[in-house]
Amino acid sequence: MNHVATIEADRSVSPQQRFRDELTRMADQFVAALPEHIKPERFQRIVLTAVLSDPALLKADRKSLLESAMRAAQDGLMPDKREGAFVVFNTKIGKDDRGKDVYGNAVQWMPMIGGIIKKMHQSGEIAMVTAKVVYGGDIFRAWVDDDGEHVNYEQAEHPDFETIRQVFALAKTKDGAVYVETLTPRDIEKIRSVSRSKDKGPWATWWEEMAKKSAIRRLAKRLPLSADMHDLIQRDNDLYDLSQAPDPRPSLQQRLQVAKLAAPGPSDDVEGFDAAHVTRETAALTGEPASGQTEDNSQSSDTPADDNGSDGKSPSPESTVAADLSEPADEADEEEDAPASEQEKPSNGSAAASSSEPTRTRADCIKAFMTTATDPDLDVAGRRDLLEQMKDWWKADLPNDLDFVKACLSTAEKVAKGELGAEAARKYLEGLL
């Protein structure tokens, strides 16, 4: 009879009351885990408020919930959604009677950026630490020089909160050293994409806070912090499935392939420098004859002075191809398509070819920059990175048109950032031809 009464009493206890009783029974453990400046009664009250305000926590695995509360006590942080929070995620919680994995909702303790910064200040090693989201209209620049890492940041009076440009974290140690870590929106997206709760919880409701925390976590790897502090920062690693991490950022190989398709160059299938191209460019810059031409002149001392052969006839097609093996394939094709009178002219004095080359190359320069500036497969940061690399390539291809290359770069950057229309930019650049 007493056993039946006990069962009925247990059924009448609500989940909220049952959790209160479990929290009360853990009071001595909280006292042992909490730092001296935090009263156990206050900590238990905040834990209870956090759990009762989120029904999903009461429905989740109870053991993981109580363990998360204990970890919060050990960290000396409050689960008030400023210093930290309890997060529900789906995971394996055990096995059934047949040995199969059983999945369900578990609870993870997640220190938030407010709590991490608080603990960093309490460590005694950090003089100042902060993290900010850079919106449209804000002034921001991060750079490194001989004096160390630097940031220039000023929030706009009316920021464009719809445009997120960067997220950065800055820390200054007691000895005066400054550490900076910047993340682009695609970096943040990569981190969010591997979260087990990427579409709910903190990432859905506090995106900016999670983004700043991501920058702090990345920065903390370089800071002189204690092992306990590093453990705190890595506390929520279980929330990320790194084995399934997609990388939305194009790889270096992909970016170079895009640039290769956009910019004209030698048609060799072998990667590396094109010897003929380097020879021609060196000769153009120094005013000295190309090495291939010098060899031809030295060989002519052993042969008749007539370049067309001893019999005075035009060279055969086979000999023409053999003589042009040192030239790139695209130039050989142009010579084959040219009229016979032009093919008979000496190659080292081709004034007609040099007079038409600047217009063709500058037009191709415009096409390459505009193709990259409007590439739908790259985000704004990716387009700007690739444009910056293309600048050096085109400076080498157009050594006498550096101002034109600079104009193509600045105009293409405006197109990439959406400040200028592609058609208007193209017409402006074509007017410079």
Coordinates of C-alpha atoms in Angstrom, one line a residue:
M1 CA 0.0 0.0 0.0
N2 CA 2.8 2.4 0.9
H3 CA 4.6 1.5 -2.4
V4 CA 1.5 2.4 -4.4
A5 CA 1.2 5.7 -2.5
T6 CA 4.8 6.5 -3.3
I7 CA 4.2 5.9 -7.0
E8 CA 1.2 8.1 -7.0
A9 CA 3.1 10.8 -5.2
D10 CA 5.9 10.7 -7.8
R11 CA 3.3 11.0 -10.6
S12 CA 1.8 14.1 -9.0
V13 CA 5.2 15.9 -8.9
S14 CA 5.7 18.2 -11.9
P15 CA 8.9 18.2 -13.9
Q16 CA 9.6 21.7 -12.6
Q17 CA 9.3 20.6 -9.0
R18 CA 11.4 17.5 -9.6
F19 CA 14.2 19.6 -11.0
R20 CA 14.0 21.9 -8.0
D21 CA 14.4 18.9 -5.7
E22 CA 17.4 17.6 -7.8
L23 CA 19.1 21.0 -7.7
T24 CA 18.6 21.2 -3.9
R25 CA 20.2 17.9 -3.4
M26 CA 23.3 19.1 -5.4
A27 CA 23.7 22.2 -3.2
D28 CA 26.8 20.8 -1.4
Q29 CA 28.5 20.0 -4.7
F30 CA 27.8 23.6 -6.0
V31 CA 29.4 25.0 -2.8
A32 CA 32.6 23.0 -3.4
A33 CA 32.8 24.0 -7.1
L34 CA 31.9 27.7 -7.0
P35 CA 34.5 30.4 -6.4
E36 CA 34.2 32.3 -3.1
H37 CA 32.8 35.5 -4.6
I38 CA 29.7 33.7 -5.9
K39 CA 27.0 32.7 -3.4
P40 CA 25.6 29.2 -4.0
E41 CA 22.0 30.4 -3.4
R42 CA 22.3 33.0 -6.1
F43 CA 23.8 30.5 -8.6
Q44 CA 21.1 27.9 -7.9
R45 CA 18.4 30.6 -8.4
I46 CA 19.8 31.6 -11.8
V47 CA 20.1 28.0 -12.9
L48 CA 16.5 27.4 -11.9
T49 CA 15.4 30.5 -13.8
A50 CA 17.3 29.5 -16.9
V51 CA 15.8 25.9 -16.9
L52 CA 12.2 26.9 -16.1
S53 CA 12.2 29.6 -18.8
D54 CA 13.1 27.0 -21.5
P55 CA 10.8 23.9 -21.6
A56 CA 13.2 22.2 -24.0
L57 CA 15.8 21.9 -21.2
L58 CA 13.3 20.0 -18.9
K59 CA 12.6 17.6 -21.7
A60 CA 16.2 17.0 -22.5
D61 CA 18.4 14.3 -20.9
R62 CA 18.4 15.2 -17.2
K63 CA 21.9 13.9 -16.5
S64 CA 23.5 16.1 -19.2
L65 CA 21.5 19.1 -17.7
L66 CA 22.8 18.6 -14.2
E67 CA 26.4 18.0 -15.5
S68 CA 26.1 21.3 -17.5
A69 CA 25.1 23.1 -14.3
M70 CA 28.1 21.7 -12.5
R71 CA 30.4 22.8 -15.3
A72 CA 29.0 26.3 -15.1
A73 CA 29.7 26.3 -11.4
Q74 CA 33.3 25.2 -12.0
D75 CA 33.8 28.0 -14.5
G76 CA 32.4 30.5 -12.0
L77 CA 29.9 31.8 -14.6
M78 CA 26.2 32.4 -14.5
P79 CA 23.9 30.7 -17.1
D80 CA 22.1 34.0 -17.6
K81 CA 22.6 34.1 -21.4
R82 CA 25.2 36.8 -21.0
E83 CA 28.0 35.0 -19.3
G84 CA 26.8 31.6 -20.5
A85 CA 23.9 29.5 -21.6
F86 CA 22.5 25.9 -21.6
V87 CA 22.1 24.7 -25.2
V88 CA 20.1 21.7 -26.3
F89 CA 21.4 19.6 -29.2
N90 CA 20.7 16.1 -30.6
T91 CA 23.3 13.5 -29.9
K92 CA 23.8 9.8 -28.9
I93 CA 22.7 9.4 -25.3
G94 CA 23.2 5.6 -24.9
K95 CA 22.2 2.2 -26.2
D96 CA 19.0 0.2 -26.1
D97 CA 18.6 -3.4 -24.9
R98 CA 19.6 -4.7 -28.4
G99 CA 22.8 -2.7 -28.4
K100 CA 21.6 -0.1 -30.9
D101 CA 22.5 3.6 -30.5
V102 CA 19.8 5.8 -29.0
Y103 CA 19.7 9.4 -29.9
G104 CA 18.0 12.2 -28.1
N105 CA 18.3 15.8 -26.9
A106 CA 21.2 16.5 -24.5
V107 CA 22.3 19.8 -22.8
Q108 CA 25.7 21.5 -23.2
W109 CA 27.1 24.3 -21.1
M110 CA 28.2 27.1 -23.4
P111 CA 30.2 30.1 -22.0
M112 CA 29.2 33.2 -23.9
I113 CA 31.5 36.1 -24.9
G114 CA 30.6 38.1 -21.8
G115 CA 31.7 35.3 -19.6
I116 CA 34.9 34.6 -21.6
I117 CA 35.9 38.3 -21.4
K118 CA 35.2 38.4 -17.7
K119 CA 37.4 35.3 -17.1
M120 CA 40.2 36.8 -19.2
H121 CA 40.2 39.9 -17.1
Q122 CA 40.2 37.8 -14.0
S123 CA 43.2 35.8 -15.2
G124 CA 45.6 38.7 -14.5
E125 CA 47.4 38.4 -17.8
I126 CA 45.1 40.5 -20.0
A127 CA 44.8 44.3 -19.6
M128 CA 42.1 44.7 -22.2
V129 CA 40.1 42.5 -24.5
T130 CA 37.1 43.2 -26.8
A131 CA 35.3 42.0 -29.9
K132 CA 33.3 43.9 -32.4
V133 CA 31.2 43.3 -35.5
V134 CA 32.1 45.7 -38.3
Y135 CA 29.0 46.9 -40.2
G136 CA 28.6 48.8 -43.4
G137 CA 29.7 52.4 -43.0
D138 CA 32.1 51.7 -40.2
I139 CA 35.8 52.7 -40.5
F140 CA 37.9 49.6 -40.2
R141 CA 41.5 48.6 -41.1
A142 CA 43.7 45.8 -39.6
W143 CA 47.4 45.5 -40.5
V144 CA 50.7 44.2 -39.3
D145 CA 54.0 45.9 -39.4
D146 CA 57.4 45.9 -37.6
D147 CA 55.7 47.3 -34.5
G148 CA 53.2 44.5 -34.3
E149 CA 49.4 44.1 -34.9
H150 CA 47.1 47.1 -35.3
V151 CA 43.5 48.0 -35.7
N152 CA 41.8 51.2 -36.7
Y153 CA 38.1 51.0 -35.9
E154 CA 35.4 53.6 -35.6
Q155 CA 31.7 52.8 -35.6
A156 CA 29.6 54.9 -38.0
E157 CA 27.0 57.2 -36.6
H158 CA 24.3 55.2 -38.5
P159 CA 25.8 51.8 -39.4
D160 CA 24.2 49.6 -42.1
F161 CA 23.4 46.7 -39.9
E162 CA 22.3 44.6 -42.9
T163 CA 25.9 44.6 -44.2
I164 CA 28.5 42.7 -42.1
R165 CA 32.0 43.3 -43.3
Q166 CA 34.3 41.8 -40.6
V167 CA 34.3 40.5 -37.1
F168 CA 37.4 41.1 -35.0
A169 CA 38.8 40.5 -31.6
L170 CA 41.5 42.6 -29.9
A171 CA 43.5 41.8 -26.8
K172 CA 46.2 43.7 -25.0
T173 CA 48.4 42.0 -22.4
K174 CA 49.8 43.5 -19.2
D175 CA 53.2 43.8 -20.9
G176 CA 51.8 45.9 -23.7
A177 CA 51.6 43.3 -26.5
V178 CA 48.6 43.6 -28.8
Y179 CA 46.9 40.7 -30.5
V180 CA 44.3 41.0 -33.3
E181 CA 42.2 38.3 -35.0
T182 CA 39.8 39.1 -37.9
L183 CA 37.1 36.9 -39.4
T184 CA 35.2 37.4 -42.6
P185 CA 31.5 36.6 -42.9
R186 CA 32.5 33.4 -44.8
D187 CA 34.8 32.4 -41.9
I188 CA 31.9 32.8 -39.5
E189 CA 29.6 30.8 -41.8
K190 CA 32.1 28.0 -41.9
I191 CA 32.1 27.9 -38.1
R192 CA 28.3 28.1 -37.9
S193 CA 27.8 25.4 -40.5
V194 CA 29.4 22.7 -38.4
S195 CA 27.4 23.5 -35.3
R196 CA 25.0 20.8 -34.2
S197 CA 22.5 23.6 -33.4
K198 CA 23.3 25.9 -36.4
D199 CA 19.6 26.7 -37.1
K200 CA 18.4 27.1 -33.6
G201 CA 19.6 28.2 -30.2
P202 CA 22.4 30.9 -30.0
W203 CA 23.3 30.9 -33.7
A204 CA 19.7 31.6 -34.5
T205 CA 18.9 34.2 -31.8
W206 CA 22.4 35.8 -31.0
W207 CA 24.3 35.6 -34.2
E208 CA 26.4 38.6 -33.5
E209 CA 27.4 37.3 -30.1
M210 CA 28.3 34.0 -31.5
A211 CA 30.4 35.6 -34.2
K212 CA 32.3 37.7 -31.7
K213 CA 32.8 34.6 -29.5
S214 CA 34.2 32.8 -32.6
A215 CA 36.8 35.6 -33.0
I216 CA 37.7 35.5 -29.3
R217 CA 38.1 31.7 -29.5
R218 CA 40.5 32.0 -32.4
L219 CA 42.4 34.8 -30.7
A220 CA 42.7 32.9 -27.5
K221 CA 44.9 30.3 -29.1
R222 CA 47.7 32.9 -29.3
L223 CA 47.2 34.5 -25.9
P224 CA 49.3 33.7 -22.8
L225 CA 46.4 32.1 -20.8
S226 CA 46.3 29.3 -18.3
A227 CA 45.3 25.8 -19.1
D228 CA 42.0 26.3 -17.2
M229 CA 41.2 29.3 -19.3
H230 CA 41.8 27.4 -22.5
D231 CA 39.6 24.6 -21.2
L232 CA 36.9 27.2 -20.6
I233 CA 37.1 28.6 -24.1
Q234 CA 36.9 25.1 -25.6
R235 CA 34.1 24.0 -23.3
D236 CA 31.5 23.8 -26.1
N237 CA 33.5 21.9 -28.7
D238 CA 31.0 19.0 -28.4
L239 CA 28.5 21.3 -30.2
Y240 CA 30.6 21.3 -33.4
D241 CA 30.8 18.3 -35.8
L242 CA 34.2 19.0 -37.4
S243 CA 34.2 15.8 -39.4
Q244 CA 31.5 17.2 -41.6
A245 CA 32.9 20.7 -42.0
P246 CA 32.2 22.2 -45.5
D247 CA 34.5 25.0 -46.7
P248 CA 32.5 27.7 -48.4
R249 CA 35.8 29.6 -49.1
P250 CA 37.3 28.7 -52.5
S251 CA 40.6 26.9 -52.2
L252 CA 43.8 28.4 -53.5
Q253 CA 43.7 26.0 -56.4
Q254 CA 40.2 27.1 -57.3
R255 CA 41.1 30.8 -57.1
L256 CA 44.2 30.4 -59.3
Q257 CA 42.1 28.4 -61.8
V258 CA 39.6 31.2 -62.0
A259 CA 42.3 33.7 -62.5
K260 CA 43.9 31.6 -65.2
L261 CA 40.7 31.4 -67.1
A262 CA 40.1 35.2 -66.8
A263 CA 43.6 36.3 -67.7
P264 CA 45.3 35.6 -71.1
G265 CA 48.6 33.9 -70.9
P266 CA 50.7 31.1 -72.5
S267 CA 48.8 28.1 -73.6
D268 CA 51.2 25.6 -72.2
D269 CA 49.6 22.7 -70.2
V270 CA 52.6 22.6 -67.9
E271 CA 52.4 24.8 -64.8
G272 CA 55.3 27.2 -64.1
F273 CA 57.1 30.0 -66.0
D274 CA 57.0 30.3 -69.7
A275 CA 60.6 30.7 -70.8
A276 CA 59.8 32.5 -74.1
H277 CA 57.5 35.0 -72.3
V278 CA 60.2 35.8 -69.7
T279 CA 62.8 36.2 -72.5
R280 CA 60.6 38.7 -74.4
E281 CA 59.7 40.7 -71.3
T282 CA 63.3 40.9 -70.2
A283 CA 64.4 42.1 -73.6
A284 CA 61.7 44.7 -73.6
L285 CA 62.7 46.1 -70.2
T286 CA 66.5 46.0 -70.7
G287 CA 66.7 46.9 -74.4
E288 CA 69.0 43.9 -75.0
P289 CA 68.3 41.3 -77.6
A290 CA 66.6 38.1 -76.5
S291 CA 68.8 35.1 -75.9
G292 CA 67.2 33.2 -78.8
Q293 CA 68.0 36.1 -81.2
T294 CA 71.6 36.1 -80.1
E295 CA 72.0 32.4 -80.8
D296 CA 70.4 32.9 -84.2
N297 CA 72.9 35.7 -85.0
S298 CA 75.9 33.6 -83.8
Q299 CA 74.8 30.7 -85.9
S300 CA 74.5 32.8 -89.0
S301 CA 78.3 33.2 -89.1
D302 CA 78.6 29.5 -90.2
T303 CA 75.8 29.8 -92.8
P304 CA 75.2 32.1 -95.9
A305 CA 74.1 35.6 -95.0
D306 CA 70.8 35.1 -96.8
D307 CA 68.2 34.4 -94.0
N308 CA 66.0 32.6 -96.5
G309 CA 68.5 29.9 -97.4
S310 CA 71.4 29.5 -99.8
D311 CA 69.1 29.2 -102.8
G312 CA 67.2 32.4 -102.0
K313 CA 63.9 30.7 -101.8
S314 CA 61.3 31.2 -99.0
P315 CA 61.6 28.7 -96.2
S316 CA 59.4 25.7 -96.2
P317 CA 56.4 25.5 -93.8
E318 CA 58.3 22.8 -91.8
S319 CA 61.4 25.1 -91.3
T320 CA 59.1 28.0 -90.3
V321 CA 57.6 25.9 -87.5
A322 CA 61.0 24.6 -86.4
A323 CA 62.3 28.2 -86.1
D324 CA 59.3 29.3 -84.1
L325 CA 59.4 26.5 -81.5
S326 CA 60.7 28.9 -78.8
E327 CA 57.7 31.2 -79.3
P328 CA 54.3 30.6 -77.5
A329 CA 51.7 28.7 -79.3
D330 CA 49.3 31.6 -79.6
E331 CA 51.9 33.8 -81.4
A332 CA 52.7 30.9 -83.8
D333 CA 49.0 30.7 -84.7
E334 CA 48.8 34.4 -85.3
E335 CA 51.8 34.2 -87.7
E336 CA 50.2 31.3 -89.6
D337 CA 47.0 33.3 -90.0
A338 CA 48.9 36.5 -91.1
P339 CA 49.4 37.3 -94.9
A340 CA 52.4 35.8 -96.5
S341 CA 54.0 39.3 -96.9
E342 CA 53.9 39.8 -93.2
Q343 CA 55.3 36.3 -92.4
E344 CA 58.4 37.1 -94.5
K345 CA 59.3 40.0 -92.2
P346 CA 61.9 39.4 -89.5
S347 CA 60.3 38.5 -86.2
N348 CA 62.7 40.7 -84.1
G349 CA 61.5 43.8 -85.8
S350 CA 57.7 43.2 -86.1
A351 CA 56.5 46.7 -85.7
A352 CA 53.1 45.9 -87.0
A353 CA 52.6 43.2 -84.3
S354 CA 53.8 45.6 -81.5
S355 CA 51.5 48.4 -82.6
S356 CA 48.4 46.2 -82.4
E357 CA 49.3 44.4 -79.2
P358 CA 48.5 47.2 -76.6
T359 CA 44.9 47.6 -77.7
R360 CA 44.3 43.9 -77.7
T361 CA 46.0 43.4 -74.3
R362 CA 44.3 46.3 -72.6
A363 CA 40.9 45.1 -73.8
D364 CA 41.7 41.7 -72.4
C365 CA 42.7 43.4 -69.1
I366 CA 39.3 45.0 -68.9
K367 CA 37.6 41.7 -69.6
A368 CA 39.6 39.8 -67.0
F369 CA 39.0 42.3 -64.2
M370 CA 35.3 42.7 -65.0
T371 CA 34.8 38.9 -65.1
T372 CA 36.3 38.5 -61.7
A373 CA 34.4 41.5 -60.2
T374 CA 31.1 39.9 -61.2
D375 CA 32.0 36.3 -60.5
P376 CA 28.8 34.8 -58.9
D377 CA 30.7 31.9 -57.3
L378 CA 32.7 34.3 -55.1
D379 CA 31.6 36.6 -52.3
V380 CA 32.7 40.2 -52.1
A381 CA 35.9 39.4 -50.1
G382 CA 36.8 36.6 -52.4
R383 CA 36.5 38.8 -55.5
R384 CA 38.6 41.6 -53.9
D385 CA 41.3 39.1 -52.9
L386 CA 41.5 37.7 -56.4
L387 CA 41.5 41.2 -58.0
E388 CA 44.4 42.2 -55.8
Q389 CA 46.4 39.1 -57.1
M390 CA 45.5 39.9 -60.7
K391 CA 46.9 43.4 -60.3
D392 CA 50.4 42.1 -60.0
W393 CA 49.9 39.7 -62.9
W394 CA 48.7 42.5 -65.2
K395 CA 51.4 44.9 -64.1
A396 CA 53.9 42.3 -65.4
D397 CA 51.9 41.9 -68.7
L398 CA 51.5 45.7 -69.2
P399 CA 54.6 47.3 -67.8
N400 CA 54.0 50.5 -69.8
D401 CA 50.4 50.8 -68.8
L402 CA 50.6 50.7 -65.0
D403 CA 48.1 53.6 -64.6
F404 CA 45.6 51.7 -66.8
V405 CA 46.0 48.6 -64.7
K406 CA 45.5 50.6 -61.5
A407 CA 42.3 52.1 -63.1
C408 CA 41.0 48.7 -63.9
L409 CA 41.6 47.5 -60.4
S410 CA 40.0 50.4 -58.6
T411 CA 37.0 50.3 -60.9
A412 CA 36.6 46.5 -60.6
E413 CA 36.7 46.8 -56.8
K414 CA 33.8 49.2 -56.8
V415 CA 31.9 46.8 -59.0
A416 CA 32.7 43.9 -56.6
K417 CA 31.5 45.9 -53.6
G418 CA 28.3 46.9 -55.4
E419 CA 29.2 50.6 -55.5
L420 CA 29.2 50.8 -59.3
G421 CA 27.3 49.0 -62.0
A422 CA 29.2 46.5 -64.2
E423 CA 28.0 48.1 -67.5
A424 CA 28.9 51.6 -66.5
A425 CA 32.3 50.4 -65.3
R426 CA 33.0 48.6 -68.5
K427 CA 32.1 51.7 -70.6
Y428 CA 34.3 53.8 -68.5
L429 CA 37.3 51.5 -68.9
E430 CA 36.7 51.1 -72.6
G431 CA 36.9 54.8 -72.9
L432 CA 40.5 54.6 -71.7
L433 CA 41.6 52.4 -74.6

